[in-house]
PDB file of C-alpha atoms in Angstrom:
ATOM      1  CA  MET E  57      10.672  14.948 -15.269  1.00  0.00           C
ATOM      2  CA  ILE E  58      10.327  12.185 -12.719  1.00  0.00           C
ATOM      3  CA  THR E  59      12.826   9.415 -13.349  1.00  0.00           C
ATOM      4  CA  LEU E  60      12.350   5.836 -12.252  1.00  0.00           C
ATOM      5  CA  ASP E  61      15.096   6.203  -9.633  1.00  0.00           C
ATOM      6  CA  LEU E  62      13.344   9.217  -8.113  1.00  0.00           C
ATOM      7  CA  LEU E  63      10.076   7.272  -7.996  1.00  0.00           C
ATOM      8  CA  TYR E  64      11.852   4.395  -6.211  1.00  0.00           C
ATOM      9  CA  TYR E  65      13.302   6.826  -3.661  1.00  0.00           C
ATOM     10  CA  ILE E  66       9.895   8.403  -3.028  1.00  0.00           C
ATOM     11  CA  VAL E  67       8.218   5.012  -2.551  1.00  0.00           C
ATOM     12  CA  GLY E  68      11.106   3.775  -0.391  1.00  0.00           C
ATOM     13  CA  PHE E  69      10.893   6.851   1.812  1.00  0.00           C
ATOM     14  CA  LEU E  70       7.131   6.353   2.152  1.00  0.00           C
ATOM     15  CA  PHE E  71       7.634   2.717   3.196  1.00  0.00           C
ATOM     16  CA  LEU E  72      10.315   3.821   5.657  1.00  0.00           C
ATOM     17  CA  ILE E  73       7.792   6.187   7.251  1.00  0.00           C
ATOM     18  CA  PHE E  74       5.308   3.284   7.455  1.00  0.00           C
ATOM     19  CA  GLY E  75       7.958   1.217   9.235  1.00  0.00           C
ATOM     20  CA  ILE E  76       8.786   3.946  11.729  1.00  0.00           C
ATOM     21  CA  LEU E  77       5.103   4.539  12.438  1.00  0.00           C
ATOM     22  CA  ASN E  78       4.634   0.797  12.993  1.00  0.00           C
ATOM     23  CA  PHE E  79       7.477   0.750  15.510  1.00  0.00           C
ATOM     24  CA  LEU E  80       5.997   3.741  17.346  1.00  0.00           C
ATOM     25  CA  ASN E  81       2.348   2.577  17.361  1.00  0.00           C
ATOM     26  CA  GLN E  82       1.502   1.999  21.028  1.00  0.00           C
ATOM     27  CA  LYS E  83      -1.947   0.559  20.252  1.00  0.00           C
ATOM     28  CA  LYS E  84      -0.459  -2.626  18.768  1.00  0.00           C
ATOM     29  CA  THR E  85       1.200  -5.430  20.671  1.00  0.00           C
ATOM     30  CA  LEU E  86       4.981  -5.597  20.763  1.00  0.00           C
ATOM     31  CA  ARG E  87       5.024  -8.520  18.326  1.00  0.00           C
ATOM     32  CA  ALA E  88       2.777  -6.688  15.862  1.00  0.00           C
ATOM     33  CA  ARG E  89       4.877  -3.530  16.113  1.00  0.00           C
ATOM     34  CA  LEU E  90       8.126  -5.395  15.541  1.00  0.00           C
ATOM     35  CA  SER E  91       6.862  -7.530  12.678  1.00  0.00           C
ATOM     36  CA  GLY E  92       5.203  -4.582  10.936  1.00  0.00           C
ATOM     37  CA  GLY E  93       8.173  -2.311  11.507  1.00  0.00           C
ATOM     38  CA  VAL E  94      10.689  -4.881  10.275  1.00  0.00           C
ATOM     39  CA  PHE E  95       8.528  -5.632   7.242  1.00  0.00           C
ATOM     40  CA  TRP E  96       8.106  -2.035   6.112  1.00  0.00           C
ATOM     41  CA  THR E  97      11.661  -0.910   6.849  1.00  0.00           C
ATOM     42  CA  SER E  98      13.056  -3.976   5.053  1.00  0.00           C
ATOM     43  CA  TYR E  99      10.767  -3.308   2.124  1.00  0.00           C
ATOM     44  CA  SER E 100      11.918   0.317   2.052  1.00  0.00           C
ATOM     45  CA  ALA E 101      15.549  -0.852   2.012  1.00  0.00           C
ATOM     46  CA  THR E 102      14.911  -2.717  -1.242  1.00  0.00           C
ATOM     47  CA  PHE E 103      13.798   0.549  -2.816  1.00  0.00           C
ATOM     48  CA  LEU E 104      16.227   2.972  -1.195  1.00  0.00           C
ATOM     49  CA  LEU E 105      19.365   0.827  -1.297  1.00  0.00           C
ATOM     50  CA  ALA E 106      18.793  -1.203  -4.473  1.00  0.00           C
ATOM     51  CA  ASN E 107      21.893   0.279  -6.134  1.00  0.00           C
ATOM     52  CA  VAL E 108      24.064  -0.429  -3.085  1.00  0.00           C
ATOM     53  CA  LEU E 109      22.936  -3.859  -1.877  1.00  0.00           C
ATOM     54  CA  SER E 110      23.953  -7.054  -3.633  1.00  0.00           C
ATOM     55  CA  ASP E 111      21.456  -9.329  -5.327  1.00  0.00           C
ATOM     56  CA  PHE E 112      21.944 -11.920  -2.582  1.00  0.00           C
ATOM     57  CA  THR E 113      21.113  -9.363   0.128  1.00  0.00           C
ATOM     58  CA  ILE E 114      17.985  -8.227  -1.726  1.00  0.00           C
ATOM     59  CA  GLY E 115      16.987 -11.888  -2.069  1.00  0.00           C
ATOM     60  CA  CYS E 116      17.428 -12.432   1.674  1.00  0.00           C
ATOM     61  CA  ILE E 117      15.259  -9.397   2.377  1.00  0.00           C
ATOM     62  CA  VAL E 118      12.580 -10.757   0.035  1.00  0.00           C
ATOM     63  CA  VAL E 119      12.694 -14.119   1.846  1.00  0.00           C
ATOM     64  CA  LEU E 120      12.325 -12.259   5.174  1.00  0.00           C
ATOM     65  CA  LEU E 121       9.295 -10.392   3.790  1.00  0.00           C
ATOM     66  CA  ALA E 122       7.785 -13.676   2.608  1.00  0.00           C
ATOM     67  CA  ILE E 123       8.298 -15.264   6.028  1.00  0.00           C
ATOM     68  CA  ILE E 124       6.669 -12.344   7.839  1.00  0.00           C
ATOM     69  CA  ALA E 125       3.713 -12.308   5.434  1.00  0.00           C
ATOM     70  CA  GLY E 126       3.464 -16.099   5.228  1.00  0.00           C
ATOM     71  CA  LEU E 127       3.290 -16.528   8.995  1.00  0.00           C
ATOM     72  CA  ASN E 128       0.517 -13.912   9.045  1.00  0.00           C
ATOM     73  CA  TRP E 129       2.487 -11.635  11.347  1.00  0.00           C
ATOM     74  CA  LEU E 130       1.521  -8.564   9.360  1.00  0.00           C
ATOM     75  CA  LYS E 131      -2.007  -7.703  10.414  1.00  0.00           C
ATOM     76  CA  PRO E 132      -3.867  -4.412  10.069  1.00  0.00           C
ATOM     77  CA  GLU E 133      -4.953  -2.562  13.158  1.00  0.00           C
ATOM     78  CA  LYS E 134      -8.527  -3.291  14.176  1.00  0.00           C
ATOM     79  CA  VAL E 135     -10.695  -0.220  13.888  1.00  0.00           C
ATOM     80  CA  GLU E 136     -13.888  -0.050  15.874  1.00  0.00           C
ATOM     81  CA  VAL E 137     -16.833   1.243  13.881  1.00  0.00           C
ATOM     82  CA  THR E 138     -19.801   2.735  15.680  1.00  0.00           C
ATOM     83  CA  VAL E 139     -23.361   1.861  14.748  1.00  0.00           C
ATOM     84  CA  LYS E 140     -23.914   5.404  13.472  1.00  0.00           C
ATOM     85  CA  GLU E 141     -20.907   5.167  11.136  1.00  0.00           C
ATOM     86  CA  LYS E 142     -22.036   1.782   9.851  1.00  0.00           C
ATOM     87  CA  GLU E 143     -25.544   3.104   9.150  1.00  0.00           C
ATOM     88  CA  TYR E 144     -24.020   6.050   7.262  1.00  0.00           C
ATOM     89  CA  GLU E 145     -21.932   3.680   5.131  1.00  0.00           C
ATOM     90  CA  ILE E 146     -24.987   1.582   4.286  1.00  0.00           C
ATOM     91  CA  GLN E 147     -27.030   4.671   3.477  1.00  0.00           C
ATOM     92  CA  SER E 148     -24.268   6.063   1.224  1.00  0.00           C
ATOM     93  CA  ALA E 149     -23.934   2.722  -0.558  1.00  0.00           C
ATOM     94  CA  GLN E 150     -27.673   2.645  -1.189  1.00  0.00           C
ATOM     95  CA  ILE E 151     -27.595   6.167  -2.629  1.00  0.00           C
ATOM     96  CA  TYR E 152     -24.597   5.735  -4.956  1.00  0.00           C
ATOM     97  CA  LYS E 153     -24.965   1.990  -5.691  1.00  0.00           C
ATOM     98  CA  HIS E 154     -22.785   1.004  -8.653  1.00  0.00           C
ATOM     99  CA  LYS E 155     -21.821   4.596  -9.516  1.00  0.00           C
ATOM    100  CA  LEU E 156     -18.832   4.193  -7.215  1.00  0.00           C
ATOM    101  CA  PHE E 157     -17.130   2.006  -9.834  1.00  0.00           C
ATOM    102  CA  ILE E 158     -17.307   4.626 -12.611  1.00  0.00           C
ATOM    103  CA  PRO E 159     -13.967   6.370 -11.799  1.00  0.00           C
ATOM    104  CA  ALA E 160     -12.183   3.034 -11.488  1.00  0.00           C
ATOM    105  CA  LEU E 161     -13.564   1.892 -14.842  1.00  0.00           C
ATOM    106  CA  LEU E 162     -12.858   5.189 -16.605  1.00  0.00           C
ATOM    107  CA  VAL E 163      -9.092   4.965 -16.117  1.00  0.00           C
ATOM    108  CA  PRO E 164      -8.546   1.791 -18.198  1.00  0.00           C
ATOM    109  CA  LEU E 165     -11.180   2.890 -20.715  1.00  0.00           C
ATOM    110  CA  ILE E 166      -9.487   6.260 -21.320  1.00  0.00           C
ATOM    111  CA  ASN E 167      -6.046   4.641 -21.536  1.00  0.00           C
ATOM    112  CA  SER E 168      -7.289   2.012 -23.972  1.00  0.00           C
ATOM    113  CA  CYS E 169      -8.855   4.691 -26.188  1.00  0.00           C
ATOM    114  CA  ARG E 170      -5.685   6.770 -26.030  1.00  0.00           C
ATOM    115  CA  ASN E 171      -3.533   3.776 -26.977  1.00  0.00           C
ATOM    116  CA  PHE E 172      -5.860   2.806 -29.801  1.00  0.00           C
ATOM    117  CA  PHE E 173      -6.084   6.264 -31.342  1.00  0.00           C
ATOM    118  CA  THR E 174      -2.389   7.113 -30.957  1.00  0.00           C
ATOM    119  CA  SER E 175      -1.398   3.834 -32.632  1.00  0.00           C
ATOM    120  CA  LEU E 176      -3.431   4.872 -35.682  1.00  0.00           C
ATOM    121  CA  LEU E 177      -1.323   8.012 -36.196  1.00  0.00           C
TER     122      LEU E 177
END
């Protein structure tokens, strides 16, 4: 069984990988690499070291995250899309239309039905 601590460690490790990849990304500017790397590694520290760090330290990390995000230093990498790819996206959207939302709407519907019918038992 997956415990909550194990889930926190998995998510923290994933965020740590994001931070390392941000530091190593040569396509971004130095400022973008540093801000992204510091953000994700700090965020991973709140998950990985939550049992070790004090509440004050976690609060300082959260303030650091808010400063980085608030100053808009955390920006996604710009991806260039070719005309052919854009046409394919438009064509796919015209084919599927609103059917793309069905899986996203089924999850809360199934959970609501499950909760309703299990509460009756």
